[in-house]
mmCIF file of C-alpha atoms in Angstrom:
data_model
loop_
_atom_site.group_PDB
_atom_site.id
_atom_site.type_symbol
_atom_site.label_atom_id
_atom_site.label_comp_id
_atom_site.label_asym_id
_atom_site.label_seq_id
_atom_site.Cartn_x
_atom_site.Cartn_y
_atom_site.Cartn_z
ATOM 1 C CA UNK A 147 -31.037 4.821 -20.688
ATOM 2 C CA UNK A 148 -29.073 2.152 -22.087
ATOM 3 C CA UNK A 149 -28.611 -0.794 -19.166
ATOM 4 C CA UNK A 150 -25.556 -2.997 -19.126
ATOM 5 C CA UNK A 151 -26.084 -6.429 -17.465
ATOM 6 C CA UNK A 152 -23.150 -7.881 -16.495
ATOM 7 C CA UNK A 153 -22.511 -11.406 -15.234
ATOM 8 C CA UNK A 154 -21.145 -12.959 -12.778
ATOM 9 C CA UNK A 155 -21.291 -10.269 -9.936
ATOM 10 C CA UNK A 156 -18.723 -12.303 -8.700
ATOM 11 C CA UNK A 157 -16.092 -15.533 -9.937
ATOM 12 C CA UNK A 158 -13.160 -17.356 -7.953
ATOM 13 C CA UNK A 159 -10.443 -18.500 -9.941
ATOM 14 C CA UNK A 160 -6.899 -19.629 -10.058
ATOM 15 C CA UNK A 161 -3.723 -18.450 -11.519
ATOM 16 C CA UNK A 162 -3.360 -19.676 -15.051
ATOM 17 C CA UNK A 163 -7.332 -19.970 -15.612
ATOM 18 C CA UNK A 164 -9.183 -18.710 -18.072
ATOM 19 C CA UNK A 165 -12.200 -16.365 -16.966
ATOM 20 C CA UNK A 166 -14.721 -14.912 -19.132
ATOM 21 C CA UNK A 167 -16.924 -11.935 -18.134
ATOM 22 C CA UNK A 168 -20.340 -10.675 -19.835
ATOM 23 C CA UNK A 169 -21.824 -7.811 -20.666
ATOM 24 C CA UNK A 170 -25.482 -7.420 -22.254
ATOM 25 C CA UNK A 171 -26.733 -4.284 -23.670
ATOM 26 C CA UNK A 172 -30.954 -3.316 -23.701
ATOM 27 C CA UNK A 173 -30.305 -2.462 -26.876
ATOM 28 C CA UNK A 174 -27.545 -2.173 -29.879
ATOM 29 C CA UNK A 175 -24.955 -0.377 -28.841
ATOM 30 C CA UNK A 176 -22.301 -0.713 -32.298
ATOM 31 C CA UNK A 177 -18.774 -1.254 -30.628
ATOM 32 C CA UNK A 178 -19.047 1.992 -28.110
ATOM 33 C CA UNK A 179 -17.897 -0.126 -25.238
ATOM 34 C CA UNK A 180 -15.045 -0.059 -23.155
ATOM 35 C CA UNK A 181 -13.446 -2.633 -20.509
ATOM 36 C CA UNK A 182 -11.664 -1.377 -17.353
ATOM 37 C CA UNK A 183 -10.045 -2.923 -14.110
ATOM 38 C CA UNK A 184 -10.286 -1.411 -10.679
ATOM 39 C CA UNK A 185 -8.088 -2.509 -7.923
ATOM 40 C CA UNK A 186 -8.863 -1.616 -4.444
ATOM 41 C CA UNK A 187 -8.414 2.503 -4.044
ATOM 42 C CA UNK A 188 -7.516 2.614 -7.212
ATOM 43 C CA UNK A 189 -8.685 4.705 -10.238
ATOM 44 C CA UNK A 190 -10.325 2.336 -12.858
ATOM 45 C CA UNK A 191 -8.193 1.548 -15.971
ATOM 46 C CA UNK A 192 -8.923 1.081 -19.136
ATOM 47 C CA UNK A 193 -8.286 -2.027 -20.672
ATOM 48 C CA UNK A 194 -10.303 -2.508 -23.920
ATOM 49 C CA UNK A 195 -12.173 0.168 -26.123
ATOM 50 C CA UNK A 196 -13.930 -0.564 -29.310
ATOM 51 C CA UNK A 197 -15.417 -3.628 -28.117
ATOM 52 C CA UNK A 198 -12.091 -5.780 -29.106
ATOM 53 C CA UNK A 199 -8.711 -3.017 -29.018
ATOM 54 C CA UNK A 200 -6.356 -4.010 -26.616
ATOM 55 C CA UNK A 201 -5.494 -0.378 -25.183
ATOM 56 C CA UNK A 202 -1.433 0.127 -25.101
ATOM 57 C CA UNK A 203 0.060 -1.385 -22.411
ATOM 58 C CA UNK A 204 -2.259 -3.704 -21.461
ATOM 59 C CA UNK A 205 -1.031 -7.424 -21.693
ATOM 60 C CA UNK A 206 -2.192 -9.764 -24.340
ATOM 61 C CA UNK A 207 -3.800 -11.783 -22.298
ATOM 62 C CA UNK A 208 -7.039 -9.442 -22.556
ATOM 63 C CA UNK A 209 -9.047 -9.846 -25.103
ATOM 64 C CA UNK A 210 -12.218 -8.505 -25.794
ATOM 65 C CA UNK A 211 -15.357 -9.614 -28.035
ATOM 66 C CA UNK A 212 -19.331 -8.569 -29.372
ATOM 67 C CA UNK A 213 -21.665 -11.136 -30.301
ATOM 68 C CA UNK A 214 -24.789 -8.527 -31.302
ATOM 69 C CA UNK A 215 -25.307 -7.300 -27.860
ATOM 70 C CA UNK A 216 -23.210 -9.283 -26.023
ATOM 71 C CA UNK A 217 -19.986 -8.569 -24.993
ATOM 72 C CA UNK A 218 -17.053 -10.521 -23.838
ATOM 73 C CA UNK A 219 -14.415 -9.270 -21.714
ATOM 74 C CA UNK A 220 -11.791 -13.150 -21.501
ATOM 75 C CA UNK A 221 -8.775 -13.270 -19.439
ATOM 76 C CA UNK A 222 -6.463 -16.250 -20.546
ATOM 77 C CA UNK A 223 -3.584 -17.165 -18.376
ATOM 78 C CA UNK A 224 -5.004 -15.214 -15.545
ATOM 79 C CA UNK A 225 -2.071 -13.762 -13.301
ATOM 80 C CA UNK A 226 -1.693 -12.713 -10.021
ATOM 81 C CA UNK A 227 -2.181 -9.426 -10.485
ATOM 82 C CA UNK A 228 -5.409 -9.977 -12.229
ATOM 83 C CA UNK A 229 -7.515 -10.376 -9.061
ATOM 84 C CA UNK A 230 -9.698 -7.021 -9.406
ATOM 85 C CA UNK A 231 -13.172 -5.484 -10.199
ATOM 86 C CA UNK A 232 -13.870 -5.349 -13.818
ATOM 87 C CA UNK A 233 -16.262 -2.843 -15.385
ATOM 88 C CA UNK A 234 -18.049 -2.648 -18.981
ATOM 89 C CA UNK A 235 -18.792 0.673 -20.039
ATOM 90 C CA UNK A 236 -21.100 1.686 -23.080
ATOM 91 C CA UNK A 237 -20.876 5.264 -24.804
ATOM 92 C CA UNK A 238 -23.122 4.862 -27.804
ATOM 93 C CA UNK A 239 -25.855 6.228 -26.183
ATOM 94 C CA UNK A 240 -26.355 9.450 -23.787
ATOM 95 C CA UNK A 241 -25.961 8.677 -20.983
ATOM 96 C CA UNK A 242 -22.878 6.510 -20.892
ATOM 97 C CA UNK A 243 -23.643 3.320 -18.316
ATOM 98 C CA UNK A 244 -21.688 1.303 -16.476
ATOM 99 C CA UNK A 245 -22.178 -2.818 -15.818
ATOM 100 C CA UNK A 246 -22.502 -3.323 -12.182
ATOM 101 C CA UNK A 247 -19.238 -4.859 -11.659
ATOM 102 C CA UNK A 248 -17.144 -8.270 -11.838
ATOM 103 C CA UNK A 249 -15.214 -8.966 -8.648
ATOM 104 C CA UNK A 250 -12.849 -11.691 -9.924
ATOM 105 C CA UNK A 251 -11.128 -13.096 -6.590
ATOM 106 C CA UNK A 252 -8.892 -15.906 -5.693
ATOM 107 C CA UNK A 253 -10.242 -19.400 -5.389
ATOM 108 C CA UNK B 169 2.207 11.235 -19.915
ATOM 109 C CA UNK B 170 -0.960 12.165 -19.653
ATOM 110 C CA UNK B 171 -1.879 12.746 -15.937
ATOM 111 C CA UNK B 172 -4.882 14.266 -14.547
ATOM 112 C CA UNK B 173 -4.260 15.094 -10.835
ATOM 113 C CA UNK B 174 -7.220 15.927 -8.321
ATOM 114 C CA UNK B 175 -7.471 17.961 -5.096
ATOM 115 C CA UNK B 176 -6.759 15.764 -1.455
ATOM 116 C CA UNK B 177 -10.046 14.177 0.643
ATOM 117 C CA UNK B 178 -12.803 16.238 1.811
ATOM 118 C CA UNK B 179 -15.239 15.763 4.962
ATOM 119 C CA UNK B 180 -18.459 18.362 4.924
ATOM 120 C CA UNK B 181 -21.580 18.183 6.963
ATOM 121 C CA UNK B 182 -24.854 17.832 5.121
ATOM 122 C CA UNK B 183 -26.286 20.908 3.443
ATOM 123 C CA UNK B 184 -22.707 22.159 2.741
ATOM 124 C CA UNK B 185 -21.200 22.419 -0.680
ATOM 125 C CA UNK B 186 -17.707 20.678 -2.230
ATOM 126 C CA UNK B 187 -15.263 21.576 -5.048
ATOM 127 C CA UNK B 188 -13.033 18.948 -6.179
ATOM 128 C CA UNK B 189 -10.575 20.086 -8.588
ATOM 129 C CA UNK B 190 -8.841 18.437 -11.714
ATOM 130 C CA UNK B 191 -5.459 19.532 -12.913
ATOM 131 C CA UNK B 192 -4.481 17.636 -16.477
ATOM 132 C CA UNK B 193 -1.029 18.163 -17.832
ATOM 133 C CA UNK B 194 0.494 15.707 -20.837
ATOM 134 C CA UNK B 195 -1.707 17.062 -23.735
ATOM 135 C CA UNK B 196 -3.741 20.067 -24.937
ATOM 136 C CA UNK B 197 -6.694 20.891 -22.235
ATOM 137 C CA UNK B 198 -9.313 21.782 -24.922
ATOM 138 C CA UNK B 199 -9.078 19.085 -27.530
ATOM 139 C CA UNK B 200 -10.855 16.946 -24.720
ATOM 140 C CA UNK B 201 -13.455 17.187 -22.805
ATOM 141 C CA UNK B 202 -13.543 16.210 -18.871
ATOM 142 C CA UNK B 203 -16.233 13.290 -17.103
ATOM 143 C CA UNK B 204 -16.729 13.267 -13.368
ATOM 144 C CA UNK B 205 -17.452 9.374 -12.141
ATOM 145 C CA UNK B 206 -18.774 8.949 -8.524
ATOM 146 C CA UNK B 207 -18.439 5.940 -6.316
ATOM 147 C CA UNK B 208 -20.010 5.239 -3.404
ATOM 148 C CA UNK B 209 -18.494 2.997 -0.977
ATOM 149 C CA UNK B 210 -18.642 -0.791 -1.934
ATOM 150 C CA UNK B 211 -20.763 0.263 -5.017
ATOM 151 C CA UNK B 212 -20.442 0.425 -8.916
ATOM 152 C CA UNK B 213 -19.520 3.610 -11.311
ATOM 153 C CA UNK B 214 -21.916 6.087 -11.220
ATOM 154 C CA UNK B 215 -21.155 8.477 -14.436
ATOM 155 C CA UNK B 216 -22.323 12.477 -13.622
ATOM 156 C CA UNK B 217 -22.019 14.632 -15.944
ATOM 157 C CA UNK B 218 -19.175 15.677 -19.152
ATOM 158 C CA UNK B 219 -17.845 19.110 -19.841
ATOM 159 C CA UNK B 220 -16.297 20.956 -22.985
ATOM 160 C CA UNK B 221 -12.544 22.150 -21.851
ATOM 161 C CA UNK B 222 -13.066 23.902 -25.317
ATOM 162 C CA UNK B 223 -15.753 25.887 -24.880
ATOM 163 C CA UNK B 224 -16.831 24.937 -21.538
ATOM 164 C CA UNK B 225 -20.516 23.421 -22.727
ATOM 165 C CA UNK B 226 -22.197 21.042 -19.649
ATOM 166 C CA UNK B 227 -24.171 18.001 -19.757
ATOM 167 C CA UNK B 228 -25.017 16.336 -16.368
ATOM 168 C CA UNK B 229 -26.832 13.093 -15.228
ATOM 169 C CA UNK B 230 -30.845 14.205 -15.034
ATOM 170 C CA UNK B 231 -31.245 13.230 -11.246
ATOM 171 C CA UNK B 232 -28.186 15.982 -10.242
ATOM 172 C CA UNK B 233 -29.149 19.112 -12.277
ATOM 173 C CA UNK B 234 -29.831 21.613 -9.798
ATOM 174 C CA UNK B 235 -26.926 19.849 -7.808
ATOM 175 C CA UNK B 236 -24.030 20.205 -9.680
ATOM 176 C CA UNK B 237 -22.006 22.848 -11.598
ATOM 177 C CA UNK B 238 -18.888 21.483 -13.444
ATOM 178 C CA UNK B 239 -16.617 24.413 -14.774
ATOM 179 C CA UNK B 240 -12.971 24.718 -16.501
ATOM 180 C CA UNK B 241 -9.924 27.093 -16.307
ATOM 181 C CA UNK B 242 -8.120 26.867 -19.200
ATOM 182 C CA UNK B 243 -5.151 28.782 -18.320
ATOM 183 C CA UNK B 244 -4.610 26.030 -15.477
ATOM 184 C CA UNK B 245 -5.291 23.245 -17.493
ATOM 185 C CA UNK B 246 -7.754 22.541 -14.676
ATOM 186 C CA UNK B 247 -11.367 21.063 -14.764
ATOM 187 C CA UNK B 248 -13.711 21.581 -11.546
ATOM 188 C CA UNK B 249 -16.511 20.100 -10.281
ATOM 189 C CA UNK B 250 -18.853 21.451 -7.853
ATOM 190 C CA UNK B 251 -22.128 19.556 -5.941
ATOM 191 C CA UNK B 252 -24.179 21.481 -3.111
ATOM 192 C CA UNK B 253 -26.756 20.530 -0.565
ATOM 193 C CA UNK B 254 -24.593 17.348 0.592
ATOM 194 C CA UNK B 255 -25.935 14.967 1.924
ATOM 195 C CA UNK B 256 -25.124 11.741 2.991
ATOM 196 C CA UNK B 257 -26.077 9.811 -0.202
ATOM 197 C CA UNK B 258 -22.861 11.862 -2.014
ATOM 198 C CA UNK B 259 -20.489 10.076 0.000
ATOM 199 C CA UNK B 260 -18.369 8.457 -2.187
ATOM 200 C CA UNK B 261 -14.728 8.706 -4.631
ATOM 201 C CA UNK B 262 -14.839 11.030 -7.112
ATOM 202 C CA UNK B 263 -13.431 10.773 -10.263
ATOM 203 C CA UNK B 264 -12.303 13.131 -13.475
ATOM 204 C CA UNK B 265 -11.772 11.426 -16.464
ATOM 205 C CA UNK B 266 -10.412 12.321 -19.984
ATOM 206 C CA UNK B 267 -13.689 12.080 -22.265
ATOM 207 C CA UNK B 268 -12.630 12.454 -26.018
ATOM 208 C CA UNK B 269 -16.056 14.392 -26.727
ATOM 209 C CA UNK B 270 -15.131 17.872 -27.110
ATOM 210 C CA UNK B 271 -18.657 19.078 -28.740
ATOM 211 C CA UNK B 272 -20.630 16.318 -26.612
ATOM 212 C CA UNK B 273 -19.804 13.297 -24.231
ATOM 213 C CA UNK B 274 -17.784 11.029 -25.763
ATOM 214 C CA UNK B 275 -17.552 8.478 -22.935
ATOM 215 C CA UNK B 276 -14.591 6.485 -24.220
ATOM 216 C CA UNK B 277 -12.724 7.499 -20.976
ATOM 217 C CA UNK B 278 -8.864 6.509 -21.607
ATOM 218 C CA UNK B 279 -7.012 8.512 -18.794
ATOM 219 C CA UNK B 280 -8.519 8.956 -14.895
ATOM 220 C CA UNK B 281 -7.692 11.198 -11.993
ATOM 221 C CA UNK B 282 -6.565 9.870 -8.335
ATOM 222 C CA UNK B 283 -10.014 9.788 -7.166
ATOM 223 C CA UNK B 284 -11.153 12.395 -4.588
ATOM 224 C CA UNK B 285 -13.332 10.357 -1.462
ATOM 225 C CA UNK B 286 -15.497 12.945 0.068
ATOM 226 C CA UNK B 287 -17.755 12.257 3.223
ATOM 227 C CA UNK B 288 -20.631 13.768 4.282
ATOM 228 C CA UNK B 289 -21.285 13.202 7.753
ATOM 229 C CA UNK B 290 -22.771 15.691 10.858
#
């Protein structure tokens, strides 16, 4: 199985900041990954797919990157409503993994 | 709009069996295929298995074959999922997602159910 590391488990930050969150794949994965937020007792939602498309709806200030195996989930002008869990996802490979999570709270 | 509704909470005592159901409506039930996401309390996305709302083909997670039975009715529109021999390890939110992969898992999953939070407890 593919394994997604994803860093930091946790961050703090304020409104307007700029956070970054990483995923690593074991191994190349193309663009098969998608980015999703999870609020508390909520279903996740998709933010990003292919690596870098912003899905519709989703503000602008998302953005999503690959550096070989590396991907980069950044959150500019981070809003109040922002504060969530924040998952990678990778389908390239059977089966499709999950990153353990990205709790981005208020500092 | 694309919505994919699921059955209400569920509490069963270990050894029993649960059926969550998934009801999509906002676009055609077998150009898709359905994935079922688990989550245990406090934890991460656990992804369990895919299936074919065209022609119904399975593919689960290795450590819940034997476990799990995932089924569709088309004329409902509706996706099911099935696990048996509970125990308390399967507590967690269950989830049905739209998975593009009608032939295999596709794993882009755009659209999500409610979640479903089952319990196993005695």
């Amino acid at each position: 199985d593919i394994q997604m590391t994803q860093s930091p488990s946790s961050l703090s930050a304020s409104v307007g900041d700029r956070v970054t969150i990483t995923c690593r794949a074991s191994q190349g994965i193309r663009n098969d990954l998608g980015w999703y937020q999870q609020k508390p007792g909520k279903a996740p939602k998709r933010l990003i797919y292919a690596a870098s498309s912003l899905q519709s709806g989703v503000p602008s200030r998302f953005s999503g990157s690959r550096s070989g195996t590396e991907f980069t989930l950044t959150i500019s002008n981070l809003q109040p409503e922002d504060f969530a869990t924040y998952y990678c996802l990778q389908h390239y490979s059977y089966p499709p993994t999950f990153g353990q999570g990205t709790k981005v709270e208020v500092k | 709009q694309v919505q994919l509704v699921q059955s209400g909470a569920d509490v069963k005592k270990p050894g029993a069996s649960v059926k969550v159901s998934c009801r999509i409506s906002g676009y055609t039930f077998t150009s898709f295929g359905i994935s079922w996401v688990r989550q245990a309390p406090g934890q991460g996305l656990e992804w369990m298995g895919w299936i074919s709302a065209y022609n119904g083909y399975t593919n689960y997670v290795q450590n819940l074959q034997g476990k799990i039975t995932m089924t569709t009715d088309t004329s409902t529109s509706t996706a099911y999922m099935e696990l048996r021999n509970l125990t308390s390890d399967d507590t967690a939110v269950y989830y049905c997602a739209r998975d593009p992969g009608v032939f295999s898992v596709g794993g882009g999953f755009d659209y999500w159910g409610q979640g479903v939070s089952v319990t196993v407890s005695s």
